[in-house]
Short mmCIF file of C-alpha atoms in Angstrom, two decimals:
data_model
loop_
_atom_site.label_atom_id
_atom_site.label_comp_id
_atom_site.label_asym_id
_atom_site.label_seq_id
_atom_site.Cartn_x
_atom_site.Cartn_y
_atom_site.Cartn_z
CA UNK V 1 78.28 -41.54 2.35
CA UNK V 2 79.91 -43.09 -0.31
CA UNK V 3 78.05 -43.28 -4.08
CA UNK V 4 77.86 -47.25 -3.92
CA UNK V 5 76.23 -46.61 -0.64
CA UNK V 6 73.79 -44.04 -2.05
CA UNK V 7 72.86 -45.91 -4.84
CA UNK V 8 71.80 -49.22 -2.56
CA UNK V 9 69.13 -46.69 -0.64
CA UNK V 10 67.36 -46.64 -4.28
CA UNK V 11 64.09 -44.82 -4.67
CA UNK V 12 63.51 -44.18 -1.25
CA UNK V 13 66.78 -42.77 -0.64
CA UNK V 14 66.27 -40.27 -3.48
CA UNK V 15 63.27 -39.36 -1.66
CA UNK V 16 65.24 -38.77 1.31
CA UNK V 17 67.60 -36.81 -0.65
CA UNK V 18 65.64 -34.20 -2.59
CA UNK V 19 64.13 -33.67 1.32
CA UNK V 20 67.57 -32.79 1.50
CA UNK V 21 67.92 -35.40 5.00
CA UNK V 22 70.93 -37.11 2.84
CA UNK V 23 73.85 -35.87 2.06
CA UNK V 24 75.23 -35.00 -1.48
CA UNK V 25 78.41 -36.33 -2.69
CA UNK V 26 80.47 -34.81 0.37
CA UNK V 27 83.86 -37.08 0.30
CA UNK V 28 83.49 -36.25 -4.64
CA UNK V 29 83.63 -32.73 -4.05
CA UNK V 30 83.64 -33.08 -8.10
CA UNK V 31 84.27 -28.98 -8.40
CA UNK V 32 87.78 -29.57 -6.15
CA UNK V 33 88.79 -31.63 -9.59
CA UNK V 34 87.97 -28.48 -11.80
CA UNK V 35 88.52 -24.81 -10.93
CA UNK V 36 87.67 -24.52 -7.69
CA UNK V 37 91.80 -23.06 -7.06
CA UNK V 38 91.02 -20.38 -9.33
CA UNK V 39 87.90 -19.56 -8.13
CA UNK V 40 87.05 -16.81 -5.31
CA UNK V 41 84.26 -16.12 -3.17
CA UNK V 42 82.48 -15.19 -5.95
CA UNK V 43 81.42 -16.57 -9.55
CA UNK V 44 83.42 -15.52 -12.48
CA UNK V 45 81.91 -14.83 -15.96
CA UNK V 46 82.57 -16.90 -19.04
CA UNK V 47 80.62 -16.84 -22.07
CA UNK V 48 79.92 -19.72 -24.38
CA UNK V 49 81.99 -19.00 -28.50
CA UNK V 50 79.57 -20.12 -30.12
CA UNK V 51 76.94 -17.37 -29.58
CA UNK V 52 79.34 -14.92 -30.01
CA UNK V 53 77.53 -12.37 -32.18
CA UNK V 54 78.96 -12.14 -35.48
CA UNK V 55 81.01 -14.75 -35.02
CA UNK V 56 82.00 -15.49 -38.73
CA UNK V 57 83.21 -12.33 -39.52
CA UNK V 58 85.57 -11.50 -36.40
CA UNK V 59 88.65 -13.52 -35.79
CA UNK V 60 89.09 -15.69 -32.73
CA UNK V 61 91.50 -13.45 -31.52
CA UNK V 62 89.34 -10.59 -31.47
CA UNK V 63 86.80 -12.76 -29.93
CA UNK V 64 88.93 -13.49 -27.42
CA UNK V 65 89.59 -9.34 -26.88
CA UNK V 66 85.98 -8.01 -27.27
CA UNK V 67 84.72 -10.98 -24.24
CA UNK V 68 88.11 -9.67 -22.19
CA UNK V 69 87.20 -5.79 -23.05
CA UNK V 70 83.07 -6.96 -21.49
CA UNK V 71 84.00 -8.16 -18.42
CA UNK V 72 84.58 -11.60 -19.25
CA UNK V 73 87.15 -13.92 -17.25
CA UNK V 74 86.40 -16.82 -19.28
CA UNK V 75 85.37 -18.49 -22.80
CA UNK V 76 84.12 -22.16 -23.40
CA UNK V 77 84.92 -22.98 -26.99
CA UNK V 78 84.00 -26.17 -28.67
CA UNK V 79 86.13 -28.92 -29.29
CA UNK V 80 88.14 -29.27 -32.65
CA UNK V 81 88.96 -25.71 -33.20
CA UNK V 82 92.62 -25.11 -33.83
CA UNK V 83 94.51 -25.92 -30.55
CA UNK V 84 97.98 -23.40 -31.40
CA UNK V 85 95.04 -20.35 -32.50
CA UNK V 86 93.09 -20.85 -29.06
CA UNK V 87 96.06 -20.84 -26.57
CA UNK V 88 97.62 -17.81 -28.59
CA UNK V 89 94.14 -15.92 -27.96
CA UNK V 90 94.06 -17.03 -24.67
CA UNK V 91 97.64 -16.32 -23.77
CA UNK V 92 97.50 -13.19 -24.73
CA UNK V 93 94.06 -11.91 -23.35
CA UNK V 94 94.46 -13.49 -19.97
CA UNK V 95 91.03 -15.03 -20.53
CA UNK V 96 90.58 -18.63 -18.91
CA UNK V 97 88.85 -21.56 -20.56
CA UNK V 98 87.08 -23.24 -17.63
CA UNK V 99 85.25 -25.72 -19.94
CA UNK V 100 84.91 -26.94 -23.84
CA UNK V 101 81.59 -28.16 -25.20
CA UNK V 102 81.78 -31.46 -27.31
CA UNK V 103 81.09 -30.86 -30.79
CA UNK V 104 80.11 -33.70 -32.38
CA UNK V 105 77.37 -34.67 -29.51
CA UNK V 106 74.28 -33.84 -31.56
CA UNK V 107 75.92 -35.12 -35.15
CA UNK V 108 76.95 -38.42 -33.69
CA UNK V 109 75.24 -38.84 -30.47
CA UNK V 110 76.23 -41.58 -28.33
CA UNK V 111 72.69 -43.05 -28.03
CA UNK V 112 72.53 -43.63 -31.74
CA UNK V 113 71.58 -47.44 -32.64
CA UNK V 114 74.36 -47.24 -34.96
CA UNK V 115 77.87 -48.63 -33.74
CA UNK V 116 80.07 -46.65 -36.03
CA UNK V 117 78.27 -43.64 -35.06
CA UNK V 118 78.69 -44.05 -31.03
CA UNK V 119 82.02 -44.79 -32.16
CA UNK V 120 82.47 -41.35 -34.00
CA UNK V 121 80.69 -40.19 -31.13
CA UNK V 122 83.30 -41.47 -28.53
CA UNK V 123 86.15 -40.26 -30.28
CA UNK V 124 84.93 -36.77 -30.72
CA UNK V 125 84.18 -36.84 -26.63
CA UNK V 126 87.91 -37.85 -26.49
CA UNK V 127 89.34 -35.16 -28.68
CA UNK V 128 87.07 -32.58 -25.98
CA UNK V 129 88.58 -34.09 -23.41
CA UNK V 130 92.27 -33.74 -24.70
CA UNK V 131 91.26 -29.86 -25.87
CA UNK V 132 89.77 -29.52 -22.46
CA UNK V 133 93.33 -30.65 -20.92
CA UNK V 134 95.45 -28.52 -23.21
CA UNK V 135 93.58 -25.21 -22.59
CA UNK V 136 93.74 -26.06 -18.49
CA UNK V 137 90.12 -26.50 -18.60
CA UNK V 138 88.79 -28.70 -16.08
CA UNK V 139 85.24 -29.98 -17.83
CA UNK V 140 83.58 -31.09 -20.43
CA UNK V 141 79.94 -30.56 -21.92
CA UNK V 142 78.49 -33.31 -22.77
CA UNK V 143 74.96 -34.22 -24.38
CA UNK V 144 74.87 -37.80 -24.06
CA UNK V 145 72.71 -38.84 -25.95
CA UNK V 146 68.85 -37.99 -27.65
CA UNK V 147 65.27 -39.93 -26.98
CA UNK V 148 63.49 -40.24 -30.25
CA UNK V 149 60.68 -42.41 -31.21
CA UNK V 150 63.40 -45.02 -32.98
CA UNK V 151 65.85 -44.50 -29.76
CA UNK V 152 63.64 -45.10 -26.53
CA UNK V 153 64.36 -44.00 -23.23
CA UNK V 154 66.16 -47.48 -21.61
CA UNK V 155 68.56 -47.90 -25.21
CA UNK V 156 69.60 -44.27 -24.55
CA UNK V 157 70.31 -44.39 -20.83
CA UNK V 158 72.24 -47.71 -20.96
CA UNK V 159 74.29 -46.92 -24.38
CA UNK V 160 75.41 -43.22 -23.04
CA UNK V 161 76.62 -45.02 -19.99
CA UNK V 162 78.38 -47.67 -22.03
CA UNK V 163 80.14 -45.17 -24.10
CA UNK V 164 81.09 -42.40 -21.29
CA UNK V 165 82.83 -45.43 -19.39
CA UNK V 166 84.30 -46.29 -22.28
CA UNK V 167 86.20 -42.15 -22.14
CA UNK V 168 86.55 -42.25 -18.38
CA UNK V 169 90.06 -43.88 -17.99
CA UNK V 170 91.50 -40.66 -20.14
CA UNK V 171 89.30 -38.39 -18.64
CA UNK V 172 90.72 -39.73 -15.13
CA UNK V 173 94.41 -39.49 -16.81
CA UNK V 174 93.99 -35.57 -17.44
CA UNK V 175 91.93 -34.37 -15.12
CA UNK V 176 88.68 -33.38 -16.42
CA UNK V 177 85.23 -33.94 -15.92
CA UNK V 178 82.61 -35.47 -18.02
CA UNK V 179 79.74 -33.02 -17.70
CA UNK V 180 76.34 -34.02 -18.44
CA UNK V 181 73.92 -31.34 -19.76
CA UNK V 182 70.24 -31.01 -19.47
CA UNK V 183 69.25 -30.11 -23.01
CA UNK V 184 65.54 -30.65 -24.71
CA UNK V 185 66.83 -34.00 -25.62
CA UNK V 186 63.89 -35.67 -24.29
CA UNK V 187 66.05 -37.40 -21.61
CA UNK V 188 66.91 -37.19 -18.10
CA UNK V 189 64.01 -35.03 -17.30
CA UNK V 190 63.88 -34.96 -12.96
CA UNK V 191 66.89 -33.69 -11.01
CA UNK V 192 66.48 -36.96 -9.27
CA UNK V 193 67.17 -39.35 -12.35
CA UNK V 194 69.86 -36.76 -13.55
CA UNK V 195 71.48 -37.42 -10.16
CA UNK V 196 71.26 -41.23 -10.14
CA UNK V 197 73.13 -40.95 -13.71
CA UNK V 198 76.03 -39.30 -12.25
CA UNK V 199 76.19 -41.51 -9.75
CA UNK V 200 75.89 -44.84 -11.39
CA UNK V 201 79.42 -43.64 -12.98
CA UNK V 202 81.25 -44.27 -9.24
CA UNK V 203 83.66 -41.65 -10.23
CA UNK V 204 84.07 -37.91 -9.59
CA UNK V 205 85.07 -37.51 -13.34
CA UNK V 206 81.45 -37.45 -14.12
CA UNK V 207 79.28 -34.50 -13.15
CA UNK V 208 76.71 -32.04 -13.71
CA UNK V 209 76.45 -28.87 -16.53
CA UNK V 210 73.68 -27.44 -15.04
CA UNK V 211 71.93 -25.02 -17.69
CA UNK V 212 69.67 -22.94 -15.42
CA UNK V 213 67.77 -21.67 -18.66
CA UNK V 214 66.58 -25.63 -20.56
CA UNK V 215 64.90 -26.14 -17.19
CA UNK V 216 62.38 -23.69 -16.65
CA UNK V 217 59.90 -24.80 -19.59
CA UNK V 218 59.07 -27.58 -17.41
CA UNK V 219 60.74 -27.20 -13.84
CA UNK V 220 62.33 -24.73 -11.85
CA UNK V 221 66.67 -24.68 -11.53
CA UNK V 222 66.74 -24.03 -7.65
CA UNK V 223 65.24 -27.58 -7.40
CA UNK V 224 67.90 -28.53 -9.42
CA UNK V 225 70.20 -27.02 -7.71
CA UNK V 226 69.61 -28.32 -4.53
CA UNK V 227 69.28 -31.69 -5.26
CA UNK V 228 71.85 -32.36 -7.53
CA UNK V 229 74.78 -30.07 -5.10
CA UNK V 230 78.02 -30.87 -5.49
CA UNK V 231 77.45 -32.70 -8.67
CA UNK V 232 77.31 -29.38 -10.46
CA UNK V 233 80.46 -29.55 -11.97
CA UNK V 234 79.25 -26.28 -14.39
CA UNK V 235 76.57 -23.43 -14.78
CA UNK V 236 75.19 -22.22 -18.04
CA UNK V 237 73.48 -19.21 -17.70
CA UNK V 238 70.32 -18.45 -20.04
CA UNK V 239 66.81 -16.35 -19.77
CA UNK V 240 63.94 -18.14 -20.62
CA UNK V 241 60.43 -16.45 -20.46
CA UNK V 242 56.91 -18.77 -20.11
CA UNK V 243 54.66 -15.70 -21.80
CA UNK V 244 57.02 -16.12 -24.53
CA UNK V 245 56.56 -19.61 -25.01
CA UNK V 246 52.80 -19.70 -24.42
CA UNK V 247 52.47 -16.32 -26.61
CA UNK V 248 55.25 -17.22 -29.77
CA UNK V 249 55.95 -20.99 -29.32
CA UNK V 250 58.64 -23.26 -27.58
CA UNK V 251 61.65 -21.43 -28.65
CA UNK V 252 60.71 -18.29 -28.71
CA UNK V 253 60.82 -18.12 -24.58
CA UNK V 254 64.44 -17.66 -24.76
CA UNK V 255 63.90 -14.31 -27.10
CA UNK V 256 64.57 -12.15 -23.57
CA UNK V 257 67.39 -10.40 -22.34
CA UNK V 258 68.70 -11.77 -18.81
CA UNK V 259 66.50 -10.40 -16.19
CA UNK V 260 63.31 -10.20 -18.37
CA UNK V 261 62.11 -13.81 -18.19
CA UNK V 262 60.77 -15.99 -15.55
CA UNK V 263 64.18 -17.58 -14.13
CA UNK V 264 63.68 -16.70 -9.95
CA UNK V 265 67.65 -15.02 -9.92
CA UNK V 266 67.63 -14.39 -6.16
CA UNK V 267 66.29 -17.66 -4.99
CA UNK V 268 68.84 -19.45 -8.00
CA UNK V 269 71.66 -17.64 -6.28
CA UNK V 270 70.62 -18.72 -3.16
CA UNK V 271 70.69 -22.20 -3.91
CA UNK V 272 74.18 -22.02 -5.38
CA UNK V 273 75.36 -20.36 -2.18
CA UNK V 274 73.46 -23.02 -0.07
CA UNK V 275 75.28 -26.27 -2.35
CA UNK V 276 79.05 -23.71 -2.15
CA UNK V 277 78.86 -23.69 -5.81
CA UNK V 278 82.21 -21.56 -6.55
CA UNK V 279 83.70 -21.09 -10.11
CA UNK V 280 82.41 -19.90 -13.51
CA UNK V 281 78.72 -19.19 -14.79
CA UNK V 282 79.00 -19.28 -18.54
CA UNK V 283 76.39 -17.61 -20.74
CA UNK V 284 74.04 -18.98 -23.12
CA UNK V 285 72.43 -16.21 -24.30
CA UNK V 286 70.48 -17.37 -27.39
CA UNK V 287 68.59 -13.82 -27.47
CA UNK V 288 70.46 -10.55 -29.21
CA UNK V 289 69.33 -6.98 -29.14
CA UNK V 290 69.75 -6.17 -32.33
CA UNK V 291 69.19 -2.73 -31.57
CA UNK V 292 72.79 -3.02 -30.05
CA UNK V 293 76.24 -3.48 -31.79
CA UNK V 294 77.72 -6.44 -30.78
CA UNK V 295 80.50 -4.60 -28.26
CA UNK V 296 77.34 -2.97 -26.86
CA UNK V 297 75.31 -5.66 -25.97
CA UNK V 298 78.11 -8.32 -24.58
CA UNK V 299 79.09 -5.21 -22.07
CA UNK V 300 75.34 -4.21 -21.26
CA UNK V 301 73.12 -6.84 -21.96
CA UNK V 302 75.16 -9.91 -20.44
CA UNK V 303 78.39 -9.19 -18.97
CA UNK V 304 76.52 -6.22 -17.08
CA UNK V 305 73.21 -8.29 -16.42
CA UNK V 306 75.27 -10.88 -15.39
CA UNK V 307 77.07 -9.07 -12.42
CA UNK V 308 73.09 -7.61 -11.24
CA UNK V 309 72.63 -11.39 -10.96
CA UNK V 310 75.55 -12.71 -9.05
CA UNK V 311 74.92 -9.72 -6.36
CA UNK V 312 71.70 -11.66 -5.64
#
């Protein structure tokens, strides 16, 4: 079943679907445009720059060598970092880059009521989609846009679209998907709106960046999983614990090492198996042992934690 075709069912046909009678995006296959070629029966582990601990005071390259020396076989930097210092790093660690996060997503979000801003906004979602196709990295995070009480629900949904359509033709042209996050942007809260997004697009340049971790505050990611399938262009991977939360406050539930929160690991990776989600998981991991040196706790705490989970 075509999208077109999907989208004329509307709301009872999402019914249908997260009953799982419909089929999901079977002639997309969005994760055949990504790395689905380099990816075995198995997930591979990539782990998001930005968190890396200490980050200021070690050089990219060593960066690059520490995640390598873990376990890693991936990083996802974010756009606008020096193109020449990434692909020497990468080059030399063997180290992939299956995705690159848009950097300017939150600082000029593509919601905002301002024009020149969306436009600032669409031109740093073009500059991630050029650094996604120089690194050979087949997606793109993308937050598209935030629900405030100036920006309401309907402005943000229909400007997002606007502008994503607006970076589709180049993201068509080099071969990489447009990845939608879930985030606590206050927007696309139900697996079955978050699908109808992606599919509004008609294209299999627009997908899914699943973050297993944002959802369990106020869902649970197996339902995501399942319903959005082959969508799922990209897994983050982040702990998120409700005693926390209740106990400490909102942010505080992702203060857990993986394995030590509420996420439901086996019944997560049976959901990916179920959907044949093959490729990276990328952690998230907002949470440091500080207890640990840095070396210490990428080996133990993720990259080790992380291969517990993908034997689920």
């Amino acid at each position: 079943m075509k999208r077109r075709e999907l989208l004329k069912l509307g709301s009872a046909g999402l019914a249908s679907l997260a009953t799982g009678t419909l089929p999901i995006n079977s002639n997309l296959n969005i994760r055949a445009k990504i790395n689905r070629k380099a990816a075995g029966e198995y997930l591979k582990k990539g782990f998001m720059l930005e968190l890396f601990p200490s980050g200021d005071e070690v050089s990219l390259m060593d960066q690059f060598r520490m995640l390598h020396k873990a376990g890693f076989h991936g990083v996802e930097p974010s756009s606008g970092l020096n193109r020449a210092e990434v692909l020497r790093a990468k080059n030399e660690t063997g180290l992939e880059i299956p995705s690159v996060v848009v950097s300017t997503h939150w600082s000029q979000p593509l919601s905002s009521p301002d024009p020149t801003v969306r436009e600032a906004g669409l031109d740093g979602l073009k500059v991630a989609i050029q650094d996604a196709h120089e690194y050979g990295a087949g997606c793109v995070l993308l937050v598209p846009g935030v629900v405030t009480e100036e920006t309401s629900y309907d402005e943000v949904y229909q400007r997002s679209q606007d502008e994503i359509r607006k970076a589709l033709p180049l993201a068509e042209e080099l071969g990489v998907v447009i990845a939608i996050e879930n985030v606590w942007n206050h927007f696309l809260l139900s697996p079955l709106e978050a699908a109808r997004y992606v599919d509004e697009f008609n294209s299999s340049y627009v997908g899914w960046y699943l973050d297993l971790g944002n959802i369990v505050t106020y869902s649970w990611p197996e339902h995501w999983v399942r319903i959005l399938g082959d969508r799922i262009a990209m897994i983050h991977l982040k702990e998120f614990s409700r005693e926390k939360q209740n106990q400490e406050g909102l942010g505080k539930g992702f203060q857990v090492n993986f394995l030590e929160g509420d996420n439901n690991w086996p019944e997560i990776m049976k959901a990916l198996r179920e959907v044949d989600y093959k490729g990276y998981g990328i952690a998230e991991p907002p949470h440091r042992d500080e207890n640990l040196s840095g070396e210490e706790w990428l080996t133990d705490c993720v990259s080790g934690r992380m291969d517990e989970i993908f034997k689920m």
